[in-house]
Amino acid sequence: DAKTTQPPSMDCAEGRAANLPCNHSTISGNEYVYWYRQIHSQGPQYIIHGLKNNETNEMASLIITEDRKSSTLILPHATLRDTAVYYCIVRVVVTGNQFYFGTGTSLTVIP
Amino acid sequence: GAVVSQHPSWVICKSGTSVKIECRSLDFQATTMFWYRQFPKQSLMLMATSNEGSKATYEQGVEKDKFLINHASLTLSTLTVTSAHPEDSSFYICSARGWLGELFFGEGSRLTVL
């Protein structure tokens, strides 16, 4: 029941910024945008989340458009260890509210 | 971030046997945990929501009698795959909800049924 659309794959040169887009045109006003990534054969790792404003942490930046219908995750200086599948998820932050994963974007960082 | 641990990380069993996977939140209490299954080259599929002290809520198409979930304490949820068959071979991942609403995931448990 994913509500997001992401490109299936992307490449990025090592050291350059990786910009991963996500479309969520049916997002509701109380739904947050979450980003996770999954390195092969591991559990997903939380990256960042936001509601309206752009957010930044030690891992990445999240840019949300003014109409909130799309967002971009930015890894400022991609390294080989950033090669993973990146998932964009929208959900309401309430008790027990589930996360449904879409197909994600497989990012390959190239040396 | 918060730590969620799963055990075992991998298990091989014979067809017809039952396998239990544990999911623990190590440094926080989790009233709600989630169980996912992931087949090769596919995304995570939510199986069920595990609520401490009450029955789990299963997603459509997931057999509750085959995938038994118990959430007896605020730090432990277990998934038991009963009468496992080769088609149950998969990567099982649990997660627990943090206080900001984000989910923290375990390392995953790879089940192989022979």
mmCIF file of C-alpha atoms in Angstrom:
data_model
loop_
_atom_site.group_PDB
_atom_site.id
_atom_site.type_symbol
_atom_site.label_atom_id
_atom_site.label_comp_id
_atom_site.label_asym_id
_atom_site.label_seq_id
_atom_site.Cartn_x
_atom_site.Cartn_y
_atom_site.Cartn_z
ATOM 1 C CA ASP A 1 0.000 0.000 0.000
ATOM 2 C CA ALA A 2 2.954 2.300 -0.738
ATOM 3 C CA LYS A 3 2.095 5.857 -1.608
ATOM 4 C CA THR A 4 5.432 6.807 -3.090
ATOM 5 C CA THR A 5 7.163 6.525 -6.446
ATOM 6 C CA GLN A 6 10.927 6.284 -6.791
ATOM 7 C CA PRO A 7 13.236 5.546 -9.709
ATOM 8 C CA PRO A 8 14.350 1.916 -9.540
ATOM 9 C CA SER A 9 18.054 2.642 -9.757
ATOM 10 C CA MET A 10 20.639 5.420 -9.813
ATOM 11 C CA ASP A 11 24.392 5.762 -10.054
ATOM 12 C CA CYS A 12 26.532 8.369 -8.364
ATOM 13 C CA ALA A 13 30.249 9.074 -8.518
ATOM 14 C CA GLU A 14 32.119 8.733 -5.265
ATOM 15 C CA GLY A 15 32.570 12.089 -3.560
ATOM 16 C CA ARG A 16 29.727 13.719 -5.443
ATOM 17 C CA ALA A 17 26.302 14.512 -4.064
ATOM 18 C CA ALA A 18 23.647 11.861 -4.528
ATOM 19 C CA ASN A 19 20.152 13.269 -5.063
ATOM 20 C CA LEU A 20 17.405 10.708 -4.694
ATOM 21 C CA PRO A 21 13.913 11.833 -5.712
ATOM 22 C CA CYS A 22 10.587 10.636 -4.391
ATOM 23 C CA ASN A 23 7.088 11.463 -5.568
ATOM 24 C CA HIS A 24 4.250 11.383 -3.044
ATOM 25 C CA SER A 25 1.547 13.336 -4.840
ATOM 26 C CA THR A 26 -1.288 11.997 -2.652
ATOM 27 C CA ILE A 27 0.351 12.875 0.657
ATOM 28 C CA SER A 28 -1.981 14.108 3.367
ATOM 29 C CA GLY A 29 -1.391 17.136 5.538
ATOM 30 C CA ASN A 30 -0.523 15.057 8.583
ATOM 31 C CA GLU A 31 1.760 12.596 6.851
ATOM 32 C CA TYR A 32 5.492 12.742 7.343
ATOM 33 C CA VAL A 33 8.117 11.745 4.797
ATOM 34 C CA TYR A 34 10.622 9.176 6.054
ATOM 35 C CA TRP A 35 13.768 7.889 4.393
ATOM 36 C CA TYR A 36 15.426 4.587 5.151
ATOM 37 C CA ARG A 37 18.165 2.665 3.453
ATOM 38 C CA GLN A 38 18.978 -1.022 3.348
ATOM 39 C CA ILE A 39 22.414 -2.350 2.710
ATOM 40 C CA HIS A 40 22.427 -5.849 1.309
ATOM 41 C CA SER A 41 21.254 -8.509 3.789
ATOM 42 C CA GLN A 42 20.850 -6.064 6.663
ATOM 43 C CA GLY A 43 17.886 -4.453 8.346
ATOM 44 C CA PRO A 44 16.842 -0.994 7.121
ATOM 45 C CA GLN A 45 18.582 1.996 8.656
ATOM 46 C CA TYR A 46 16.750 5.205 9.536
ATOM 47 C CA ILE A 47 18.137 8.254 7.729
ATOM 48 C CA ILE A 48 15.870 11.246 8.187
ATOM 49 C CA HIS A 49 12.277 12.392 8.225
ATOM 50 C CA GLY A 50 10.319 15.616 7.849
ATOM 51 C CA LEU A 51 6.883 17.159 7.545
ATOM 52 C CA LYS A 52 7.130 20.485 5.734
ATOM 53 C CA ASN A 53 10.483 22.079 6.350
ATOM 54 C CA ASN A 54 13.772 20.942 4.965
ATOM 55 C CA GLU A 55 15.735 18.846 7.402
ATOM 56 C CA THR A 56 19.412 18.083 7.804
ATOM 57 C CA ASN A 57 21.319 15.696 10.024
ATOM 58 C CA GLU A 58 24.732 14.108 10.056
ATOM 59 C CA MET A 59 23.744 11.622 7.380
ATOM 60 C CA ALA A 60 21.730 13.568 4.839
ATOM 61 C CA SER A 61 19.479 16.447 3.927
ATOM 62 C CA LEU A 62 15.802 16.205 3.084
ATOM 63 C CA ILE A 63 14.290 18.747 0.746
ATOM 64 C CA ILE A 64 10.484 18.799 0.599
ATOM 65 C CA THR A 65 8.738 20.844 -2.074
ATOM 66 C CA GLU A 66 6.375 23.563 -0.997
ATOM 67 C CA ASP A 67 3.332 21.593 -2.156
ATOM 68 C CA ARG A 68 4.770 18.512 -0.381
ATOM 69 C CA LYS A 69 4.103 16.336 -3.408
ATOM 70 C CA SER A 70 7.720 15.368 -3.786
ATOM 71 C CA SER A 71 10.973 15.309 -1.886
ATOM 72 C CA THR A 72 14.662 14.722 -2.449
ATOM 73 C CA LEU A 73 17.135 13.001 -0.211
ATOM 74 C CA ILE A 74 20.626 14.396 -0.574
ATOM 75 C CA LEU A 75 23.770 12.571 0.444
ATOM 76 C CA PRO A 76 26.270 15.422 0.204
ATOM 77 C CA HIS A 77 29.437 13.401 -0.413
ATOM 78 C CA ALA A 78 28.596 9.872 -1.438
ATOM 79 C CA THR A 79 30.975 7.097 -0.451
ATOM 80 C CA LEU A 80 31.094 3.469 -1.534
ATOM 81 C CA ARG A 81 29.433 2.536 1.758
ATOM 82 C CA ASP A 82 26.365 4.501 0.702
ATOM 83 C CA THR A 83 25.582 1.879 -1.938
ATOM 84 C CA ALA A 84 22.183 0.578 -0.815
ATOM 85 C CA VAL A 85 18.477 0.550 -1.562
ATOM 86 C CA TYR A 86 16.850 3.777 -0.400
ATOM 87 C CA TYR A 87 13.209 3.794 0.593
ATOM 88 C CA CYS A 88 10.931 6.819 0.820
ATOM 89 C CA ILE A 89 7.867 6.282 3.011
ATOM 90 C CA VAL A 90 4.992 8.520 3.987
ATOM 91 C CA ARG A 91 3.028 7.901 7.129
ATOM 92 C CA VAL A 92 1.052 9.529 9.873
ATOM 93 C CA VAL A 93 2.895 9.587 13.167
ATOM 94 C CA VAL A 94 0.395 7.966 15.467
ATOM 95 C CA THR A 95 0.604 5.032 17.800
ATOM 96 C CA GLY A 96 0.892 1.769 15.926
ATOM 97 C CA ASN A 97 0.767 3.359 12.511
ATOM 98 C CA GLN A 98 2.486 1.039 10.099
ATOM 99 C CA PHE A 99 5.328 1.623 7.672
ATOM 100 C CA TYR A 100 4.687 0.239 4.202
ATOM 101 C CA PHE A 101 7.711 -0.026 1.974
ATOM 102 C CA GLY A 102 7.669 0.626 -1.754
ATOM 103 C CA THR A 103 10.212 -0.674 -4.195
ATOM 104 C CA GLY A 104 12.865 1.910 -3.373
ATOM 105 C CA THR A 105 15.853 3.177 -5.361
ATOM 106 C CA SER A 106 18.966 1.087 -5.674
ATOM 107 C CA LEU A 107 21.848 3.537 -5.442
ATOM 108 C CA THR A 108 25.249 2.462 -6.671
ATOM 109 C CA VAL A 109 28.194 4.659 -5.797
ATOM 110 C CA ILE A 110 30.891 4.286 -8.398
ATOM 111 C CA PRO A 111 34.588 4.706 -7.549
ATOM 112 C CA GLY B 1 19.887 5.741 17.591
ATOM 113 C CA ALA B 2 17.956 3.064 19.390
ATOM 114 C CA VAL B 3 19.076 -0.528 19.102
ATOM 115 C CA VAL B 4 16.904 -3.441 18.072
ATOM 116 C CA SER B 5 18.430 -6.887 18.129
ATOM 117 C CA GLN B 6 17.231 -10.086 16.493
ATOM 118 C CA HIS B 7 18.206 -13.641 17.224
ATOM 119 C CA PRO B 8 19.135 -15.844 15.536
ATOM 120 C CA SER B 9 20.656 -14.002 12.586
ATOM 121 C CA TRP B 10 20.332 -17.108 10.486
ATOM 122 C CA VAL B 11 18.728 -20.503 10.922
ATOM 123 C CA ILE B 12 18.390 -23.650 8.867
ATOM 124 C CA CYS B 13 15.654 -26.109 9.688
ATOM 125 C CA LYS B 14 13.949 -29.154 8.294
ATOM 126 C CA SER B 15 10.571 -28.954 6.657
ATOM 127 C CA GLY B 16 7.770 -29.436 9.162
ATOM 128 C CA THR B 17 9.606 -28.053 12.163
ATOM 129 C CA SER B 18 8.920 -24.765 13.946
ATOM 130 C CA VAL B 19 11.351 -21.902 14.295
ATOM 131 C CA LYS B 20 11.252 -19.024 16.774
ATOM 132 C CA ILE B 21 12.845 -15.644 16.090
ATOM 133 C CA GLU B 22 13.330 -13.130 18.884
ATOM 134 C CA CYS B 23 13.281 -9.365 18.575
ATOM 135 C CA ARG B 24 14.502 -7.214 21.450
ATOM 136 C CA SER B 25 14.620 -3.477 21.932
ATOM 137 C CA LEU B 26 17.835 -3.063 23.904
ATOM 138 C CA ASP B 27 17.728 0.495 25.186
ATOM 139 C CA PHE B 28 14.096 1.532 25.013
ATOM 140 C CA GLN B 29 10.643 0.147 25.631
ATOM 141 C CA ALA B 30 8.509 -0.659 22.641
ATOM 142 C CA THR B 31 4.783 -1.099 23.029
ATOM 143 C CA THR B 32 4.540 -1.764 19.322
ATOM 144 C CA MET B 33 6.791 -3.846 17.150
ATOM 145 C CA PHE B 34 6.407 -4.803 13.521
ATOM 146 C CA TRP B 35 7.424 -7.933 11.626
ATOM 147 C CA TYR B 36 8.426 -7.868 7.975
ATOM 148 C CA ARG B 37 9.387 -10.500 5.451
ATOM 149 C CA GLN B 38 11.643 -9.935 2.487
ATOM 150 C CA PHE B 39 12.223 -12.267 -0.427
ATOM 151 C CA PRO B 40 15.340 -11.915 -2.618
ATOM 152 C CA LYS B 41 15.421 -8.752 -4.732
ATOM 153 C CA GLN B 42 12.079 -7.634 -3.328
ATOM 154 C CA SER B 43 11.023 -4.950 -0.906
ATOM 155 C CA LEU B 44 10.000 -5.480 2.697
ATOM 156 C CA MET B 45 6.478 -6.761 3.180
ATOM 157 C CA LEU B 46 4.718 -5.993 6.436
ATOM 158 C CA MET B 47 3.414 -9.176 8.019
ATOM 159 C CA ALA B 48 1.965 -8.070 11.320
ATOM 160 C CA THR B 49 1.870 -5.484 14.056
ATOM 161 C CA SER B 50 2.813 -6.791 17.479
ATOM 162 C CA ASN B 51 1.268 -5.043 20.461
ATOM 163 C CA GLU B 52 2.538 -5.623 23.993
ATOM 164 C CA GLY B 53 0.011 -7.505 26.055
ATOM 165 C CA SER B 54 -2.494 -8.066 23.288
ATOM 166 C CA LYS B 55 -2.986 -10.066 20.121
ATOM 167 C CA ALA B 56 -1.040 -9.194 17.026
ATOM 168 C CA THR B 57 -2.713 -7.620 14.034
ATOM 169 C CA TYR B 58 -1.953 -9.438 10.799
ATOM 170 C CA GLU B 59 -1.859 -7.997 7.312
ATOM 171 C CA GLN B 60 -4.179 -9.408 4.720
ATOM 172 C CA GLY B 61 -2.969 -12.700 3.355
ATOM 173 C CA VAL B 62 -0.698 -13.536 6.300
ATOM 174 C CA GLU B 63 -1.739 -16.693 8.152
ATOM 175 C CA LYS B 64 -1.914 -15.973 11.859
ATOM 176 C CA ASP B 65 -1.832 -19.671 12.761
ATOM 177 C CA LYS B 66 1.342 -20.170 10.795
ATOM 178 C CA PHE B 67 3.188 -17.077 11.972
ATOM 179 C CA LEU B 68 2.638 -16.890 15.711
ATOM 180 C CA ILE B 69 3.558 -13.597 17.305
ATOM 181 C CA ASN B 70 3.968 -13.004 20.998
ATOM 182 C CA HIS B 71 4.780 -9.656 22.588
ATOM 183 C CA ALA B 72 4.917 -10.521 26.250
ATOM 184 C CA SER B 73 7.054 -7.613 27.448
ATOM 185 C CA LEU B 74 7.945 -4.079 26.427
ATOM 186 C CA THR B 75 11.317 -5.206 25.115
ATOM 187 C CA LEU B 76 10.632 -8.569 23.500
ATOM 188 C CA SER B 77 8.527 -9.827 20.624
ATOM 189 C CA THR B 78 8.821 -13.284 19.107
ATOM 190 C CA LEU B 79 7.817 -14.684 15.743
ATOM 191 C CA THR B 80 7.337 -18.428 15.459
ATOM 192 C CA VAL B 81 7.107 -19.958 12.027
ATOM 193 C CA THR B 82 5.136 -23.136 12.589
ATOM 194 C CA SER B 83 5.443 -26.230 10.420
ATOM 195 C CA ALA B 84 7.911 -24.449 8.177
ATOM 196 C CA HIS B 85 8.139 -25.320 4.518
ATOM 197 C CA PRO B 86 10.684 -24.327 1.860
ATOM 198 C CA GLU B 87 8.441 -21.515 0.637
ATOM 199 C CA ASP B 88 8.761 -19.924 4.091
ATOM 200 C CA SER B 89 12.472 -19.442 3.492
ATOM 201 C CA SER B 90 12.987 -15.709 3.647
ATOM 202 C CA PHE B 91 14.618 -12.800 5.445
ATOM 203 C CA TYR B 92 12.521 -11.854 8.485
ATOM 204 C CA ILE B 93 13.017 -8.399 9.960
ATOM 205 C CA CYS B 94 11.507 -6.879 13.068
ATOM 206 C CA SER B 95 11.260 -3.248 14.023
ATOM 207 C CA ALA B 96 10.267 -1.170 17.025
ATOM 208 C CA ARG B 97 8.820 2.307 17.057
ATOM 209 C CA GLY B 98 10.868 5.050 18.706
ATOM 210 C CA TRP B 99 9.505 7.975 20.655
ATOM 211 C CA LEU B 100 9.635 10.293 17.631
ATOM 212 C CA GLY B 101 7.616 7.850 15.558
ATOM 213 C CA GLU B 102 10.539 6.528 13.569
ATOM 214 C CA LEU B 103 11.120 2.806 13.257
ATOM 215 C CA PHE B 104 14.317 1.108 14.287
ATOM 216 C CA PHE B 105 15.014 -2.202 12.626
ATOM 217 C CA GLY B 106 16.746 -5.344 13.725
ATOM 218 C CA GLU B 107 19.555 -6.926 11.748
ATOM 219 C CA GLY B 108 17.206 -9.482 10.239
ATOM 220 C CA SER B 109 16.991 -13.258 10.497
ATOM 221 C CA ARG B 110 17.528 -15.416 7.451
ATOM 222 C CA LEU B 111 15.471 -18.583 7.513
ATOM 223 C CA THR B 112 16.248 -21.490 5.219
ATOM 224 C CA VAL B 113 13.877 -24.437 5.269
ATOM 225 C CA LEU B 114 15.216 -27.617 3.729
#
